[in-house]
PDB file of C-alpha atoms in Angstrom:
ATOM      1  CA  MET A   7     -35.777  42.792  12.356  1.00  0.00           C
ATOM      2  CA  GLU A   8     -39.220  44.143  13.259  1.00  0.00           C
ATOM      3  CA  GLU A   9     -40.986  41.854  10.756  1.00  0.00           C
ATOM      4  CA  SER A  10     -38.998  38.895  12.040  1.00  0.00           C
ATOM      5  CA  PHE A  11     -39.939  39.701  15.644  1.00  0.00           C
ATOM      6  CA  LYS A  12     -43.636  39.873  14.680  1.00  0.00           C
ATOM      7  CA  ARG A  13     -43.403  36.350  13.241  1.00  0.00           C
ATOM      8  CA  ILE A  14     -41.764  35.116  16.438  1.00  0.00           C
ATOM      9  CA  GLN A  15     -44.525  36.784  18.491  1.00  0.00           C
ATOM     10  CA  ILE A  16     -47.200  35.017  16.428  1.00  0.00           C
ATOM     11  CA  LEU A  17     -45.391  31.713  16.905  1.00  0.00           C
ATOM     12  CA  THR A  18     -44.996  32.147  20.657  1.00  0.00           C
ATOM     13  CA  ASN A  19     -48.586  33.358  21.143  1.00  0.00           C
ATOM     14  CA  HIS A  20     -50.393  30.779  19.014  1.00  0.00           C
ATOM     15  CA  CYS A  21     -48.156  27.693  18.830  1.00  0.00           C
ATOM     16  CA  THR A  22     -47.229  27.207  22.474  1.00  0.00           C
ATOM     17  CA  GLN A  23     -47.062  23.394  22.248  1.00  0.00           C
ATOM     18  CA  VAL A  24     -44.243  23.364  19.667  1.00  0.00           C
ATOM     19  CA  GLU A  25     -41.634  20.695  20.450  1.00  0.00           C
ATOM     20  CA  ASN A  26     -39.248  20.949  17.464  1.00  0.00           C
ATOM     21  CA  LEU A  27     -38.238  24.213  15.847  1.00  0.00           C
ATOM     22  CA  TYR A  28     -35.881  25.056  12.981  1.00  0.00           C
ATOM     23  CA  LEU A  29     -35.329  28.777  12.454  1.00  0.00           C
ATOM     24  CA  GLU A  30     -33.145  30.830  10.181  1.00  0.00           C
ATOM     25  CA  THR A  31     -31.358  33.927  11.482  1.00  0.00           C
ATOM     26  CA  ILE A  32     -32.546  34.930  14.927  1.00  0.00           C
ATOM     27  CA  PHE A  33     -31.864  37.881  17.236  1.00  0.00           C
ATOM     28  CA  PRO A  34     -31.257  37.649  21.014  1.00  0.00           C
ATOM     29  CA  ASN A  35     -34.632  39.138  22.008  1.00  0.00           C
ATOM     30  CA  GLU A  36     -36.418  36.676  19.701  1.00  0.00           C
ATOM     31  CA  LEU A  37     -34.632  33.684  21.213  1.00  0.00           C
ATOM     32  CA  LEU A  38     -35.423  34.928  24.706  1.00  0.00           C
ATOM     33  CA  LEU A  39     -39.121  35.193  23.799  1.00  0.00           C
ATOM     34  CA  ILE A  40     -39.020  31.648  22.398  1.00  0.00           C
ATOM     35  CA  PHE A  41     -37.363  30.313  25.556  1.00  0.00           C
ATOM     36  CA  LYS A  42     -39.902  32.040  27.817  1.00  0.00           C
ATOM     37  CA  SER A  43     -42.975  31.071  25.767  1.00  0.00           C
ATOM     38  CA  LEU A  44     -42.322  27.642  24.271  1.00  0.00           C
ATOM     39  CA  VAL A  45     -41.864  25.664  27.472  1.00  0.00           C
ATOM     40  CA  HIS A  46     -42.408  22.296  25.713  1.00  0.00           C
ATOM     41  CA  LEU A  47     -39.619  22.894  23.210  1.00  0.00           C
ATOM     42  CA  GLN A  48     -37.372  19.828  22.949  1.00  0.00           C
ATOM     43  CA  LYS A  49     -35.219  20.418  19.860  1.00  0.00           C
ATOM     44  CA  LEU A  50     -34.102  23.750  18.436  1.00  0.00           C
ATOM     45  CA  SER A  51     -31.884  24.558  15.467  1.00  0.00           C
ATOM     46  CA  VAL A  52     -30.997  28.227  14.856  1.00  0.00           C
ATOM     47  CA  THR A  53     -28.524  30.586  13.225  1.00  0.00           C
ATOM     48  CA  PHE A  54     -27.583  33.481  15.508  1.00  0.00           C
ATOM     49  CA  ASN A  55     -27.599  36.928  13.890  1.00  0.00           C
ATOM     50  CA  GLU A  56     -23.916  37.818  13.576  1.00  0.00           C
ATOM     51  CA  GLN A  57     -24.437  41.589  13.788  1.00  0.00           C
ATOM     52  CA  SER A  58     -25.890  41.370  17.291  1.00  0.00           C
ATOM     53  CA  ASN A  59     -23.841  41.343  20.485  1.00  0.00           C
ATOM     54  CA  TRP A  60     -24.954  38.056  22.006  1.00  0.00           C
ATOM     55  CA  ASP A  61     -22.530  38.224  24.950  1.00  0.00           C
ATOM     56  CA  GLU A  62     -24.723  40.641  26.889  1.00  0.00           C
ATOM     57  CA  HIS A  63     -27.709  38.262  26.547  1.00  0.00           C
ATOM     58  CA  MET A  64     -26.109  34.872  27.195  1.00  0.00           C
ATOM     59  CA  GLU A  65     -26.728  34.654  30.956  1.00  0.00           C
ATOM     60  CA  GLU A  66     -30.379  35.663  30.615  1.00  0.00           C
ATOM     61  CA  LEU A  67     -30.835  33.119  27.826  1.00  0.00           C
ATOM     62  CA  GLY A  68     -29.294  30.440  30.044  1.00  0.00           C
ATOM     63  CA  GLU A  69     -31.611  31.322  32.935  1.00  0.00           C
ATOM     64  CA  ASN A  70     -34.689  31.057  30.726  1.00  0.00           C
ATOM     65  CA  ILE A  71     -33.872  27.949  28.712  1.00  0.00           C
ATOM     66  CA  PRO A  72     -36.861  25.571  28.597  1.00  0.00           C
ATOM     67  CA  LYS A  73     -36.526  22.708  31.077  1.00  0.00           C
ATOM     68  CA  GLU A  74     -37.682  20.208  28.436  1.00  0.00           C
ATOM     69  CA  LEU A  75     -35.151  21.332  25.805  1.00  0.00           C
ATOM     70  CA  GLN A  76     -32.973  18.332  24.956  1.00  0.00           C
ATOM     71  CA  TRP A  77     -30.880  19.687  22.098  1.00  0.00           C
ATOM     72  CA  ILE A  78     -29.945  23.052  20.645  1.00  0.00           C
ATOM     73  CA  GLU A  79     -27.953  23.433  17.452  1.00  0.00           C
ATOM     74  CA  ILE A  80     -26.212  26.673  16.525  1.00  0.00           C
ATOM     75  CA  ARG A  81     -25.710  26.645  12.762  1.00  0.00           C
ATOM     76  CA  ASN A  82     -23.373  29.653  12.360  1.00  0.00           C
ATOM     77  CA  LYS A  83     -20.668  28.453   9.979  1.00  0.00           C
ATOM     78  CA  LYS A  84     -18.106  31.287  10.008  1.00  0.00           C
ATOM     79  CA  LYS A  85     -17.942  32.764  13.467  1.00  0.00           C
ATOM     80  CA  LEU A  86     -20.004  32.478  16.619  1.00  0.00           C
ATOM     81  CA  PRO A  87     -21.358  35.894  17.704  1.00  0.00           C
ATOM     82  CA  PHE A  88     -20.406  35.407  21.348  1.00  0.00           C
ATOM     83  CA  ASN A  89     -17.076  34.903  23.055  1.00  0.00           C
ATOM     84  CA  VAL A  90     -15.892  32.154  25.406  1.00  0.00           C
ATOM     85  CA  LYS A  91     -16.862  34.262  28.436  1.00  0.00           C
ATOM     86  CA  GLY A  92     -20.400  34.636  27.066  1.00  0.00           C
ATOM     87  CA  LEU A  93     -20.618  30.884  26.521  1.00  0.00           C
ATOM     88  CA  LYS A  94     -19.439  30.253  30.091  1.00  0.00           C
ATOM     89  CA  GLY A  95     -22.110  32.611  31.454  1.00  0.00           C
ATOM     90  CA  PHE A  96     -24.756  30.808  29.407  1.00  0.00           C
ATOM     91  CA  LEU A  97     -23.651  27.336  30.509  1.00  0.00           C
ATOM     92  CA  GLU A  98     -23.417  28.322  34.184  1.00  0.00           C
ATOM     93  CA  LYS A  99     -27.047  29.440  34.111  1.00  0.00           C
ATOM     94  CA  VAL A 100     -28.211  26.448  32.043  1.00  0.00           C
ATOM     95  CA  LYS A 101     -26.587  24.061  34.538  1.00  0.00           C
ATOM     96  CA  GLY A 102     -29.079  25.213  37.186  1.00  0.00           C
ATOM     97  CA  VAL A 103     -32.076  24.695  34.899  1.00  0.00           C
ATOM     98  CA  ASN A 104     -31.334  21.871  32.465  1.00  0.00           C
ATOM     99  CA  GLU A 105     -28.279  19.660  33.047  1.00  0.00           C
ATOM    100  CA  ASP A 106     -29.237  17.223  30.269  1.00  0.00           C
ATOM    101  CA  LEU A 107     -29.067  19.718  27.403  1.00  0.00           C
ATOM    102  CA  GLU A 108     -27.023  18.600  24.396  1.00  0.00           C
ATOM    103  CA  LEU A 109     -25.337  21.176  22.170  1.00  0.00           C
ATOM    104  CA  GLY A 110     -24.590  20.985  18.468  1.00  0.00           C
ATOM    105  CA  PHE A 111     -22.409  23.345  16.440  1.00  0.00           C
ATOM    106  CA  GLN A 112     -21.692  23.581  12.730  1.00  0.00           C
ATOM    107  CA  ASN A 113     -18.689  25.734  13.662  1.00  0.00           C
ATOM    108  CA  SER A 114     -16.745  23.680  16.167  1.00  0.00           C
ATOM    109  CA  GLN A 115     -14.042  26.034  17.415  1.00  0.00           C
ATOM    110  CA  HIS A 116     -11.708  24.225  19.787  1.00  0.00           C
ATOM    111  CA  SER A 117     -11.911  26.822  22.593  1.00  0.00           C
ATOM    112  CA  TYR A 118     -15.720  26.635  22.635  1.00  0.00           C
ATOM    113  CA  LEU A 119     -15.749  22.838  22.688  1.00  0.00           C
ATOM    114  CA  ASN A 120     -13.346  22.822  25.638  1.00  0.00           C
ATOM    115  CA  VAL A 121     -15.669  25.123  27.606  1.00  0.00           C
ATOM    116  CA  ILE A 122     -18.661  22.884  26.875  1.00  0.00           C
ATOM    117  CA  LYS A 123     -16.748  19.817  28.059  1.00  0.00           C
ATOM    118  CA  GLU A 124     -15.609  21.740  31.155  1.00  0.00           C
ATOM    119  CA  TYR A 125     -19.278  22.180  32.131  1.00  0.00           C
ATOM    120  CA  ASP A 126     -20.056  18.496  31.408  1.00  0.00           C
ATOM    121  CA  PHE A 127     -22.524  19.145  28.607  1.00  0.00           C
ATOM    122  CA  LYS A 128     -22.748  16.646  25.783  1.00  0.00           C
ATOM    123  CA  ILE A 129     -21.775  17.780  22.297  1.00  0.00           C
ATOM    124  CA  ASN A 130     -23.980  16.158  19.698  1.00  0.00           C
ATOM    125  CA  ASN A 131     -23.541  17.302  16.099  1.00  0.00           C
ATOM    126  CA  TYR A 132     -26.098  15.053  14.473  1.00  0.00           C
ATOM    127  CA  ASP A 133     -28.597  16.191  11.888  1.00  0.00           C
ATOM    128  CA  PHE A 134     -32.055  15.932  13.306  1.00  0.00           C
ATOM    129  CA  ASN A 135     -34.856  14.607  11.115  1.00  0.00           C
ATOM    130  CA  TRP A 136     -37.366  17.411  11.199  1.00  0.00           C
TER     131      TRP A 136
END
């Protein structure tokens, strides 16, 4: 994890104008650093680390989501590492910052999709041409 975090720090310190980003497995503190540093980010595709407890970070991530972010894709195929309550906390905070955010999932569990629709966010599972 430490080596991964160093790479994220280099990215956020030296590539601050990044608009599109495709990352492999990411940890909560890395995503938070990306959200706080890459304010011009428009499209993001990530796989959440499944060993981390994302629930305790979801509200803070929602509060710090870049205002210009148009689309975020979560590529976890088996199981999402946060529960419905964590997703609700995230979406409540995002609503105050970025109402136009679109969400994409490779694992479309019915209960999660219902929550997203409840908060009036658009679900968009298209593959983005990077």
